[in-house]
PDB file of C-alpha atoms and ligand atoms in Angstrom:
ATOM      1  CA  UNK A 270       0.000   0.000   0.000  1.00  0.00           C
ATOM      2  CA  UNK A 271       1.236   3.488  -0.847  1.00  0.00           C
ATOM      3  CA  UNK A 272       2.127   5.883   1.977  1.00  0.00           C
ATOM      4  CA  UNK A 273      -0.698   8.367   1.324  1.00  0.00           C
ATOM      5  CA  UNK A 274      -3.303   6.004  -0.158  1.00  0.00           C
ATOM      6  CA  UNK A 275      -6.790   7.374   0.549  1.00  0.00           C
ATOM      7  CA  UNK A 276      -5.418  10.712   1.841  1.00  0.00           C
ATOM      8  CA  UNK A 277      -6.627  14.077   0.591  1.00  0.00           C
ATOM      9  CA  UNK A 278      -4.276  17.049   0.479  1.00  0.00           C
ATOM     10  CA  UNK A 279      -4.847  20.746  -0.237  1.00  0.00           C
ATOM     11  CA  UNK A 280      -1.796  22.425  -1.765  1.00  0.00           C
ATOM     12  CA  UNK A 281      -1.389  26.213  -1.525  1.00  0.00           C
ATOM     13  CA  UNK A 282       1.560  27.803  -3.367  1.00  0.00           C
ATOM     14  CA  UNK A 283       2.149  26.198  -6.748  1.00  0.00           C
ATOM     15  CA  UNK A 284       3.183  28.926  -9.193  1.00  0.00           C
ATOM     16  CA  UNK A 285       4.900  26.680 -11.767  1.00  0.00           C
ATOM     17  CA  UNK A 286       6.766  23.389 -12.063  1.00  0.00           C
ATOM     18  CA  UNK A 287       9.774  24.818 -10.194  1.00  0.00           C
ATOM     19  CA  UNK A 288       7.689  25.639  -7.121  1.00  0.00           C
ATOM     20  CA  UNK A 289       8.559  23.763  -3.950  1.00  0.00           C
ATOM     21  CA  UNK A 290       4.820  23.088  -3.572  1.00  0.00           C
ATOM     22  CA  UNK A 291       4.906  21.292  -6.932  1.00  0.00           C
ATOM     23  CA  UNK A 292       7.781  19.028  -5.851  1.00  0.00           C
ATOM     24  CA  UNK A 293       5.757  18.181  -2.738  1.00  0.00           C
ATOM     25  CA  UNK A 294       2.673  17.531  -4.904  1.00  0.00           C
ATOM     26  CA  UNK A 295       4.612  15.121  -7.119  1.00  0.00           C
ATOM     27  CA  UNK A 296       5.869  13.217  -4.066  1.00  0.00           C
ATOM     28  CA  UNK A 297       2.329  13.046  -2.604  1.00  0.00           C
ATOM     29  CA  UNK A 298       0.807  11.993  -5.939  1.00  0.00           C
ATOM     30  CA  UNK A 299       3.374   9.210  -6.358  1.00  0.00           C
ATOM     31  CA  UNK A 300       2.345   7.900  -2.934  1.00  0.00           C
ATOM     32  CA  UNK A 301      -1.356   7.803  -3.770  1.00  0.00           C
ATOM     33  CA  UNK A 302      -2.747  11.085  -2.378  1.00  0.00           C
ATOM     34  CA  UNK A 303      -5.637  12.929  -4.020  1.00  0.00           C
ATOM     35  CA  UNK A 304      -4.751  16.604  -4.424  1.00  0.00           C
ATOM     36  CA  UNK A 305      -6.562  19.940  -4.565  1.00  0.00           C
ATOM     37  CA  UNK A 306      -4.746  23.098  -5.668  1.00  0.00           C
ATOM     38  CA  UNK A 307      -5.165  26.820  -5.273  1.00  0.00           C
ATOM     39  CA  UNK A 308      -3.658  29.590  -7.384  1.00  0.00           C
ATOM     40  CA  UNK A 309      -3.203  33.255  -6.595  1.00  0.00           C
ATOM     41  CA  UNK A 310      -4.469  34.927  -9.775  1.00  0.00           C
ATOM     42  CA  UNK A 311      -5.625  34.465 -13.368  1.00  0.00           C
ATOM     43  CA  UNK A 312      -2.084  34.499 -14.781  1.00  0.00           C
ATOM     44  CA  UNK A 313      -1.089  31.697 -12.450  1.00  0.00           C
ATOM     45  CA  UNK A 314      -4.205  29.698 -13.236  1.00  0.00           C
ATOM     46  CA  UNK A 315      -2.854  29.205 -16.759  1.00  0.00           C
ATOM     47  CA  UNK A 316       0.243  27.547 -15.308  1.00  0.00           C
ATOM     48  CA  UNK A 317      -1.283  25.716 -12.355  1.00  0.00           C
ATOM     49  CA  UNK A 318      -4.349  24.189 -14.040  1.00  0.00           C
ATOM     50  CA  UNK A 319      -2.464  22.078 -16.625  1.00  0.00           C
ATOM     51  CA  UNK A 320      -0.028  20.855 -13.959  1.00  0.00           C
ATOM     52  CA  UNK A 321      -2.845  19.952 -11.571  1.00  0.00           C
ATOM     53  CA  UNK A 322      -5.005  18.300 -14.245  1.00  0.00           C
ATOM     54  CA  UNK A 323      -1.944  16.358 -15.414  1.00  0.00           C
ATOM     55  CA  UNK A 324      -1.936  14.477 -12.113  1.00  0.00           C
ATOM     56  CA  UNK A 325      -5.686  13.998 -12.039  1.00  0.00           C
ATOM     57  CA  UNK A 326      -6.685  16.845  -9.730  1.00  0.00           C
ATOM     58  CA  UNK A 327     -10.353  17.827  -9.929  1.00  0.00           C
ATOM     59  CA  UNK A 328     -10.314  20.702  -7.438  1.00  0.00           C
ATOM     60  CA  UNK A 329      -8.431  23.790  -8.641  1.00  0.00           C
ATOM     61  CA  UNK A 330      -9.515  27.032  -7.002  1.00  0.00           C
ATOM     62  CA  UNK A 331      -8.502  30.700  -6.818  1.00  0.00           C
ATOM     63  CA  UNK A 332      -7.174  31.851  -3.454  1.00  0.00           C
ATOM     64  CA  UNK A 333      -5.394  35.055  -2.566  1.00  0.00           C
ATOM     65  CA  UNK A 334      -4.601  34.318   1.091  1.00  0.00           C
ATOM     66  CA  UNK A 335      -4.991  37.983   2.071  1.00  0.00           C
ATOM     67  CA  UNK A 336      -8.726  37.703   1.237  1.00  0.00           C
ATOM     68  CA  UNK A 337     -10.770  35.911   3.886  1.00  0.00           C
ATOM     69  CA  UNK A 338     -13.708  35.378   1.512  1.00  0.00           C
ATOM     70  CA  UNK A 339     -11.489  33.472  -0.969  1.00  0.00           C
ATOM     71  CA  UNK A 340     -10.004  31.367   1.841  1.00  0.00           C
ATOM     72  CA  UNK A 341     -13.540  30.600   3.130  1.00  0.00           C
ATOM     73  CA  UNK A 342     -14.671  29.501  -0.329  1.00  0.00           C
ATOM     74  CA  UNK A 343     -11.767  27.064  -0.694  1.00  0.00           C
ATOM     75  CA  UNK A 344     -12.560  25.274   2.564  1.00  0.00           C
ATOM     76  CA  UNK A 345     -16.312  25.301   1.887  1.00  0.00           C
ATOM     77  CA  UNK A 346     -15.603  23.603  -1.450  1.00  0.00           C
ATOM     78  CA  UNK A 347     -13.266  21.056   0.150  1.00  0.00           C
ATOM     79  CA  UNK A 348     -15.941  20.264   2.738  1.00  0.00           C
ATOM     80  CA  UNK A 349     -18.599  19.868   0.073  1.00  0.00           C
ATOM     81  CA  UNK A 350     -16.500  17.748  -2.334  1.00  0.00           C
ATOM     82  CA  UNK A 351     -14.358  15.749   0.065  1.00  0.00           C
ATOM     83  CA  UNK A 352     -16.156  15.922   3.434  1.00  0.00           C
ATOM     84  CA  UNK A 353     -12.794  16.188   5.189  1.00  0.00           C
ATOM     85  CA  UNK A 354      -9.108  16.897   4.710  1.00  0.00           C
ATOM     86  CA  UNK A 355      -5.968  14.988   5.748  1.00  0.00           C
ATOM     87  CA  UNK A 356      -3.118  17.274   4.681  1.00  0.00           C
ATOM     88  CA  UNK A 357      -2.572  21.001   4.192  1.00  0.00           C
ATOM     89  CA  UNK A 358       0.555  22.316   2.468  1.00  0.00           C
ATOM     90  CA  UNK A 359       1.282  26.031   2.910  1.00  0.00           C
ATOM     91  CA  UNK A 360       4.077  27.193   0.586  1.00  0.00           C
ATOM     92  CA  UNK A 361       3.323  30.882   0.297  1.00  0.00           C
ATOM     93  CA  UNK A 362       5.403  33.990   0.876  1.00  0.00           C
ATOM     94  CA  UNK A 363       5.615  37.523  -0.465  1.00  0.00           C
ATOM     95  CA  UNK A 364       7.477  40.759   0.235  1.00  0.00           C
ATOM     96  CA  UNK A 365       7.931  43.894  -1.837  1.00  0.00           C
ATOM     97  CA  UNK A 366      11.033  43.713  -4.028  1.00  0.00           C
ATOM     98  CA  UNK A 367      12.574  46.845  -2.484  1.00  0.00           C
ATOM     99  CA  UNK A 368      12.284  45.255   0.958  1.00  0.00           C
ATOM    100  CA  UNK A 369      14.461  42.382  -0.280  1.00  0.00           C
ATOM    101  CA  UNK A 370      17.310  44.640  -1.382  1.00  0.00           C
ATOM    102  CA  UNK A 371      17.275  47.871   0.693  1.00  0.00           C
ATOM    103  CA  UNK A 372      18.658  47.735   4.250  1.00  0.00           C
ATOM    104  CA  UNK A 373      16.174  46.102   6.659  1.00  0.00           C
ATOM    105  CA  UNK A 374      16.197  49.290   8.741  1.00  0.00           C
ATOM    106  CA  UNK A 375      14.367  51.031   5.872  1.00  0.00           C
ATOM    107  CA  UNK A 376      11.398  48.634   5.837  1.00  0.00           C
ATOM    108  CA  UNK A 377       8.131  50.577   5.605  1.00  0.00           C
ATOM    109  CA  UNK A 378       5.124  49.893   7.839  1.00  0.00           C
ATOM    110  CA  UNK A 379       3.113  48.825   4.778  1.00  0.00           C
ATOM    111  CA  UNK A 380       5.887  46.541   3.513  1.00  0.00           C
ATOM    112  CA  UNK A 381       6.216  44.937   6.948  1.00  0.00           C
ATOM    113  CA  UNK A 382       2.458  44.351   7.208  1.00  0.00           C
ATOM    114  CA  UNK A 383       2.273  42.874   3.711  1.00  0.00           C
ATOM    115  CA  UNK A 384       5.136  40.406   4.281  1.00  0.00           C
ATOM    116  CA  UNK A 385       3.703  39.334   7.643  1.00  0.00           C
ATOM    117  CA  UNK A 386       0.153  38.988   6.309  1.00  0.00           C
ATOM    118  CA  UNK A 387       0.995  36.900   3.232  1.00  0.00           C
ATOM    119  CA  UNK A 388       3.922  34.929   4.645  1.00  0.00           C
ATOM    120  CA  UNK A 389       3.011  34.353   8.312  1.00  0.00           C
ATOM    121  CA  UNK A 390      -0.634  35.137   9.159  1.00  0.00           C
ATOM    122  CA  UNK A 391      -1.846  33.169   6.131  1.00  0.00           C
ATOM    123  CA  UNK A 392      -0.813  29.924   7.850  1.00  0.00           C
ATOM    124  CA  UNK A 393      -3.086  30.782  10.776  1.00  0.00           C
ATOM    125  CA  UNK A 394      -5.942  31.729   8.408  1.00  0.00           C
ATOM    126  CA  UNK A 395      -5.650  28.401   6.584  1.00  0.00           C
ATOM    127  CA  UNK A 396      -5.073  26.237   9.674  1.00  0.00           C
ATOM    128  CA  UNK A 397      -8.120  27.585  11.528  1.00  0.00           C
ATOM    129  CA  UNK A 398     -10.361  26.608   8.600  1.00  0.00           C
ATOM    130  CA  UNK A 399      -8.618  23.319   7.867  1.00  0.00           C
ATOM    131  CA  UNK A 400      -8.778  22.088  11.474  1.00  0.00           C
ATOM    132  CA  UNK A 401     -12.539  21.326  11.562  1.00  0.00           C
ATOM    133  CA  UNK A 402     -12.110  19.242   8.383  1.00  0.00           C
ATOM    134  CA  UNK A 403      -9.172  17.332   9.870  1.00  0.00           C
ATOM    135  CA  UNK A 404     -10.704  16.132  13.111  1.00  0.00           C
ATOM    136  CA  UNK A 405     -10.680  12.338  13.585  1.00  0.00           C
ATOM    137  CA  UNK A 406      -8.326  12.031  10.567  1.00  0.00           C
ATOM    138  CA  UNK A 407      -4.847  12.537  12.102  1.00  0.00           C
ATOM    139  CA  UNK A 408      -4.448  15.690  10.016  1.00  0.00           C
ATOM    140  CA  UNK A 409      -1.061  17.122   9.127  1.00  0.00           C
ATOM    141  CA  UNK A 410      -0.164  20.701   8.235  1.00  0.00           C
ATOM    142  CA  UNK A 411       3.214  21.602   6.772  1.00  0.00           C
ATOM    143  CA  UNK A 412       4.653  25.000   5.870  1.00  0.00           C
ATOM    144  CA  UNK A 413       7.877  26.192   4.244  1.00  0.00           C
ATOM    145  CA  UNK A 414      10.414  28.386   5.980  1.00  0.00           C
ATOM    146  CA  UNK A 415      14.033  29.476   5.612  1.00  0.00           C
ATOM    147  CA  UNK A 416      16.919  29.944   8.058  1.00  0.00           C
ATOM    148  CA  UNK A 417      16.790  33.717   7.508  1.00  0.00           C
ATOM    149  CA  UNK A 418      14.399  33.425  10.490  1.00  0.00           C
ATOM    150  CA  UNK A 419      17.257  32.345  12.788  1.00  0.00           C
ATOM    151  CA  UNK A 420      20.324  34.160  11.445  1.00  0.00           C
ATOM    152  CA  UNK A 421      20.886  37.298   9.417  1.00  0.00           C
ATOM    153  CA  UNK A 422      20.927  36.532   5.700  1.00  0.00           C
ATOM    154  CA  UNK A 423      21.719  39.738   3.808  1.00  0.00           C
ATOM    155  CA  UNK A 424      18.771  40.890   1.636  1.00  0.00           C
ATOM    156  CA  UNK A 425      16.317  38.384   3.173  1.00  0.00           C
ATOM    157  CA  UNK A 426      15.336  41.174   5.568  1.00  0.00           C
ATOM    158  CA  UNK A 427      11.629  41.483   6.361  1.00  0.00           C
ATOM    159  CA  UNK A 428      11.079  37.965   5.048  1.00  0.00           C
ATOM    160  CA  UNK A 429      13.374  36.651   7.782  1.00  0.00           C
ATOM    161  CA  UNK A 430      11.229  38.402  10.374  1.00  0.00           C
ATOM    162  CA  UNK A 431       8.071  36.988   8.777  1.00  0.00           C
ATOM    163  CA  UNK A 432       9.582  33.486   8.769  1.00  0.00           C
ATOM    164  CA  UNK A 433      10.417  33.839  12.485  1.00  0.00           C
ATOM    165  CA  UNK A 434       6.730  34.634  13.091  1.00  0.00           C
ATOM    166  CA  UNK A 435       5.740  31.718  10.880  1.00  0.00           C
ATOM    167  CA  UNK A 436       7.918  29.280  12.842  1.00  0.00           C
ATOM    168  CA  UNK A 437       6.532  30.544  16.155  1.00  0.00           C
ATOM    169  CA  UNK A 438       3.031  30.105  14.695  1.00  0.00           C
ATOM    170  CA  UNK A 439       3.891  26.491  13.876  1.00  0.00           C
ATOM    171  CA  UNK A 440       4.601  25.872  17.566  1.00  0.00           C
ATOM    172  CA  UNK A 441       1.470  27.652  18.821  1.00  0.00           C
ATOM    173  CA  UNK A 442      -0.725  25.940  16.230  1.00  0.00           C
ATOM    174  CA  UNK A 443       0.825  22.565  17.099  1.00  0.00           C
ATOM    175  CA  UNK A 444      -0.113  23.211  20.732  1.00  0.00           C
ATOM    176  CA  UNK A 445      -3.669  24.302  19.933  1.00  0.00           C
ATOM    177  CA  UNK A 446      -4.458  21.605  17.377  1.00  0.00           C
ATOM    178  CA  UNK A 447      -2.546  18.722  18.976  1.00  0.00           C
ATOM    179  CA  UNK A 448      -5.489  17.635  21.182  1.00  0.00           C
ATOM    180  CA  UNK A 449      -7.465  17.085  17.950  1.00  0.00           C
ATOM    181  CA  UNK A 450      -4.692  14.845  16.628  1.00  0.00           C
ATOM    182  CA  UNK A 451      -3.568  17.461  14.109  1.00  0.00           C
ATOM    183  CA  UNK A 452       0.190  17.926  13.628  1.00  0.00           C
ATOM    184  CA  UNK A 453       1.817  21.162  12.439  1.00  0.00           C
ATOM    185  CA  UNK A 454       5.413  21.332  11.206  1.00  0.00           C
ATOM    186  CA  UNK A 455       7.712  23.453   9.056  1.00  0.00           C
ATOM    187  CA  UNK A 456      10.416  22.514   6.595  1.00  0.00           C
ATOM    188  CA  UNK A 457      13.334  24.939   6.521  1.00  0.00           C
ATOM    189  CA  UNK A 458      14.612  24.465   2.986  1.00  0.00           C
ATOM    190  CA  UNK A 459      17.986  25.470   1.625  1.00  0.00           C
ATOM    191  CA  UNK A 460      18.004  27.939  -1.284  1.00  0.00           C
ATOM    192  CA  UNK A 461      16.272  26.742  -4.465  1.00  0.00           C
ATOM    193  CA  UNK A 462      15.841  28.573  -7.772  1.00  0.00           C
ATOM    194  CA  UNK A 463      12.127  29.410  -7.888  1.00  0.00           C
ATOM    195  CA  UNK A 464      10.004  32.405  -8.833  1.00  0.00           C
ATOM    196  CA  UNK A 465       9.950  33.635  -5.214  1.00  0.00           C
ATOM    197  CA  UNK A 466      13.740  33.262  -4.948  1.00  0.00           C
ATOM    198  CA  UNK A 467      14.172  35.422  -8.046  1.00  0.00           C
ATOM    199  CA  UNK A 468      12.897  38.360  -5.945  1.00  0.00           C
ATOM    200  CA  UNK A 469      15.830  38.122  -3.519  1.00  0.00           C
ATOM    201  CA  UNK A 470      18.831  40.270  -4.421  1.00  0.00           C
ATOM    202  CA  UNK A 471      22.027  38.342  -5.159  1.00  0.00           C
ATOM    203  CA  UNK A 472      20.324  34.971  -4.732  1.00  0.00           C
ATOM    204  CA  UNK A 473      22.976  33.296  -6.905  1.00  0.00           C
ATOM    205  CA  UNK A 474      25.690  34.020  -4.361  1.00  0.00           C
ATOM    206  CA  UNK A 475      23.549  32.324  -1.668  1.00  0.00           C
ATOM    207  CA  UNK A 476      23.605  29.123  -3.712  1.00  0.00           C
ATOM    208  CA  UNK A 477      27.410  29.259  -4.109  1.00  0.00           C
ATOM    209  CA  UNK A 478      27.933  30.071  -0.454  1.00  0.00           C
ATOM    210  CA  UNK A 479      25.845  27.081   0.702  1.00  0.00           C
ATOM    211  CA  UNK A 480      27.421  24.632  -1.747  1.00  0.00           C
ATOM    212  CA  UNK A 481      30.888  25.616  -0.528  1.00  0.00           C
ATOM    213  CA  UNK A 482      30.160  25.500   3.197  1.00  0.00           C
ATOM    214  CA  UNK A 483      27.346  22.988   3.865  1.00  0.00           C
ATOM    215  CA  UNK A 484      28.526  19.660   5.312  1.00  0.00           C
ATOM    216  CA  UNK A 485      27.204  17.843   2.231  1.00  0.00           C
ATOM    217  CA  UNK A 486      29.077  20.331  -0.036  1.00  0.00           C
ATOM    218  CA  UNK A 487      26.121  20.884  -2.332  1.00  0.00           C
ATOM    219  CA  UNK A 488      22.774  22.570  -2.717  1.00  0.00           C
ATOM    220  CA  UNK A 489      19.506  20.705  -2.264  1.00  0.00           C
ATOM    221  CA  UNK A 490      16.926  19.583  -4.804  1.00  0.00           C
ATOM    222  CA  UNK A 491      13.216  20.420  -4.525  1.00  0.00           C
ATOM    223  CA  UNK A 492      12.433  16.688  -4.608  1.00  0.00           C
ATOM    224  CA  UNK A 493      14.343  16.359  -1.324  1.00  0.00           C
ATOM    225  CA  UNK A 494      11.894  18.802   0.249  1.00  0.00           C
ATOM    226  CA  UNK A 495       9.105  16.673  -1.258  1.00  0.00           C
ATOM    227  CA  UNK A 496      10.451  13.554   0.457  1.00  0.00           C
ATOM    228  CA  UNK A 497      10.617  15.314   3.840  1.00  0.00           C
ATOM    229  CA  UNK A 498       7.056  16.593   3.397  1.00  0.00           C
ATOM    230  CA  UNK A 499       6.037  13.015   2.701  1.00  0.00           C
ATOM    231  CA  UNK A 500       7.610  11.897   5.981  1.00  0.00           C
ATOM    232  CA  UNK A 501       5.942  14.707   7.933  1.00  0.00           C
ATOM    233  CA  UNK A 502       2.503  14.220   6.361  1.00  0.00           C
ATOM    234  CA  UNK A 503       2.391  10.432   6.400  1.00  0.00           C
ATOM    235  CA  UNK A 504       2.225   7.944   9.244  1.00  0.00           C
ATOM    236  CA  UNK A 505       6.048   7.979   9.311  1.00  0.00           C
ATOM    237  CA  UNK A 506       5.868  11.322  11.123  1.00  0.00           C
ATOM    238  CA  UNK A 507       2.982  10.363  13.419  1.00  0.00           C
ATOM    239  CA  UNK A 508       4.618  11.683  16.633  1.00  0.00           C
ATOM    240  CA  UNK A 509       6.309  14.723  15.099  1.00  0.00           C
ATOM    241  CA  UNK A 510       4.689  18.103  15.672  1.00  0.00           C
ATOM    242  CA  UNK A 511       5.748  21.704  16.267  1.00  0.00           C
ATOM    243  CA  UNK A 512       9.091  21.034  14.562  1.00  0.00           C
ATOM    244  CA  UNK A 513      11.175  22.981  12.089  1.00  0.00           C
ATOM    245  CA  UNK A 514      12.997  20.344  10.038  1.00  0.00           C
ATOM    246  CA  UNK A 515      16.006  21.642   8.096  1.00  0.00           C
ATOM    247  CA  UNK A 516      16.455  20.270   4.583  1.00  0.00           C
ATOM    248  CA  UNK A 517      19.546  22.264   3.702  1.00  0.00           C
ATOM    249  CA  UNK A 518      22.486  19.854   3.222  1.00  0.00           C
ATOM    250  CA  UNK A 519      23.319  20.672   6.861  1.00  0.00           C
ATOM    251  CA  UNK A 520      24.198  24.321   6.242  1.00  0.00           C
ATOM    252  CA  UNK A 521      22.406  25.571   9.397  1.00  0.00           C
ATOM    253  CA  UNK A 522      24.658  23.660  11.802  1.00  0.00           C
ATOM    254  CA  UNK A 523      27.810  25.504  10.716  1.00  0.00           C
ATOM    255  CA  UNK A 524      29.420  28.161  12.921  1.00  0.00           C
ATOM    256  CA  UNK A 525      32.465  28.791  10.744  1.00  0.00           C
TER     257      UNK A 525
HETATM  258  P1  LIG B  33       7.147  30.081  -5.716  1.00  0.00           P
HETATM  259  O1  LIG B  33       7.100  28.969  -6.679  1.00  0.00           O
HETATM  260  O2  LIG B  33       7.206  31.465  -6.262  1.00  0.00           O
HETATM  261  O3  LIG B  33       5.928  29.931  -4.698  1.00  0.00           O
HETATM  262  C1  LIG B  33       5.481  31.002  -3.873  1.00  0.00           C
HETATM  263  C2  LIG B  33       3.989  30.982  -3.946  1.00  0.00           C
HETATM  264  O4  LIG B  33       3.390  31.932  -3.047  1.00  0.00           O
HETATM  265  C3  LIG B  33       3.490  31.328  -5.332  1.00  0.00           C
HETATM  266  O5  LIG B  33       2.561  30.356  -5.775  1.00  0.00           O
HETATM  267  C4  LIG B  33       2.827  32.667  -5.091  1.00  0.00           C
HETATM  268  O6  LIG B  33       1.851  33.044  -6.010  1.00  0.00           O
HETATM  269  C5  LIG B  33       2.270  32.448  -3.721  1.00  0.00           C
HETATM  270  N1  LIG B  33       1.708  33.680  -3.171  1.00  0.00           N
HETATM  271  C6  LIG B  33       2.307  34.883  -2.998  1.00  0.00           C
HETATM  272  N2  LIG B  33       1.415  35.768  -2.539  1.00  0.00           N
HETATM  273  C7  LIG B  33       0.226  35.106  -2.397  1.00  0.00           C
HETATM  274  C8  LIG B  33      -1.062  35.460  -1.953  1.00  0.00           C
HETATM  275  N3  LIG B  33      -1.359  36.700  -1.529  1.00  0.00           N
HETATM  276  N4  LIG B  33      -2.030  34.514  -1.944  1.00  0.00           N
HETATM  277  C9  LIG B  33      -1.778  33.254  -2.354  1.00  0.00           C
HETATM  278  N5  LIG B  33      -0.568  32.853  -2.804  1.00  0.00           N
HETATM  279  C10 LIG B  33       0.421  33.772  -2.818  1.00  0.00           C
HETATM  280  O7  LIG B  33       8.433  29.947  -4.764  1.00  0.00           O
HETATM  281  P2  LIG B  33       8.900  28.819  -3.717  1.00  0.00           P
HETATM  282  O8  LIG B  33      10.340  29.083  -3.536  1.00  0.00           O
HETATM  283  O9  LIG B  33       8.424  27.501  -4.134  1.00  0.00           O
HETATM  284  O10 LIG B  33       8.183  29.295  -2.388  1.00  0.00           O
HETATM  285  C11 LIG B  33       7.345  28.445  -1.604  1.00  0.00           C
HETATM  286  C12 LIG B  33       7.658  28.638  -0.132  1.00  0.00           C
HETATM  287  O11 LIG B  33       8.963  28.107   0.128  1.00  0.00           O
HETATM  288  C13 LIG B  33       7.681  30.083   0.338  1.00  0.00           C
HETATM  289  O12 LIG B  33       7.120  30.156   1.626  1.00  0.00           O
HETATM  290  C14 LIG B  33       9.168  30.380   0.407  1.00  0.00           C
HETATM  291  O13 LIG B  33       9.482  31.417   1.319  1.00  0.00           O
HETATM  292  C15 LIG B  33       9.671  29.045   0.909  1.00  0.00           C
HETATM  293  N6  LIG B  33      11.107  28.808   0.756  1.00  0.00           N
HETATM  294  C16 LIG B  33      11.721  28.984  -0.447  1.00  0.00           C
HETATM  295  C17 LIG B  33      13.077  28.765  -0.563  1.00  0.00           C
HETATM  296  C18 LIG B  33      13.796  28.984  -1.862  1.00  0.00           C
HETATM  297  O14 LIG B  33      15.020  29.123  -1.861  1.00  0.00           O
HETATM  298  N7  LIG B  33      13.108  28.987  -2.999  1.00  0.00           N
HETATM  299  C19 LIG B  33      13.823  28.338   0.553  1.00  0.00           C
HETATM  300  C20 LIG B  33      13.166  28.156   1.780  1.00  0.00           C
HETATM  301  C21 LIG B  33      11.809  28.396   1.868  1.00  0.00           C
HETATM  302  P3  LIG B  33       2.209  34.345  -6.975  1.00  0.00           P
HETATM  303  O15 LIG B  33       3.322  33.880  -7.865  1.00  0.00           O
HETATM  304  O16 LIG B  33       0.945  34.647  -7.649  1.00  0.00           O
HETATM  305  O17 LIG B  33       2.653  35.474  -6.089  1.00  0.00           O
END
């Protein structure tokens, strides 16, 4: 029997086939899960729909996570079509481009709010609606973070602060939802070339830096994040909650 046979997963954050959320979707699909997808706007729908339909997905919905009414509609549809939900993948982040290149000290109030709303609060907004659908099903929620939450990574700036809030939210959500059997974890991925990464100034030098210094002496592949998501969202991770699991070739353990 496949690891996720009979499981239903909602995936938020596929922009294209380089998205981390897509690598996770491929891993889940290969292990028998049924998937639903959301996309953030019409332009993305053109890229997400063919990918989703290609792996047999029948639920493909718009969802800008800053809009409560769109979030509500997604979960109402999942309830109506599926009755319940086993897995939620949150792979969403956004900050203004200037906030990912100017000094952090220059972050505007509006830029700070935007990054926190899209990249951190959205997990809470999704989890609070997913939880009622996950009761009695050993639900699992997984989000994506980056070590710019723990250490200063030049140019990551306000996104590092948002990721710190996201990781703290993982712990508080794990505490709140644990009594219902729902687990909440984060994967802290090493740098990967995606659309979101393209917004970070000098991203290329991050890749070189990691490959030179990480214990494994290389960068990671998105499929390696997919495999870790599979562990966290399947029975293999049944006692793991509130964790931030690094998938970064070991880079985060280095002091010098
Ligand atoms: P990606 O393919 O660009 O995915 C980011 C997704 O967030 C996109 O689908 C994007 O849609 C969506 N999004 C942004 N604003 C949204 C909103 N208001 N409502 C709904 N969706 C919205 O890039 P990715 O690298 O795979 O990013 C996925 C997650 O992994 C992010 O949380 C990122 O911080 C994290 N991560 C990435 C790396 C890396 O090096 N790539 C490393 C560690 C962690 P739009 O394109 O429409 O904005």
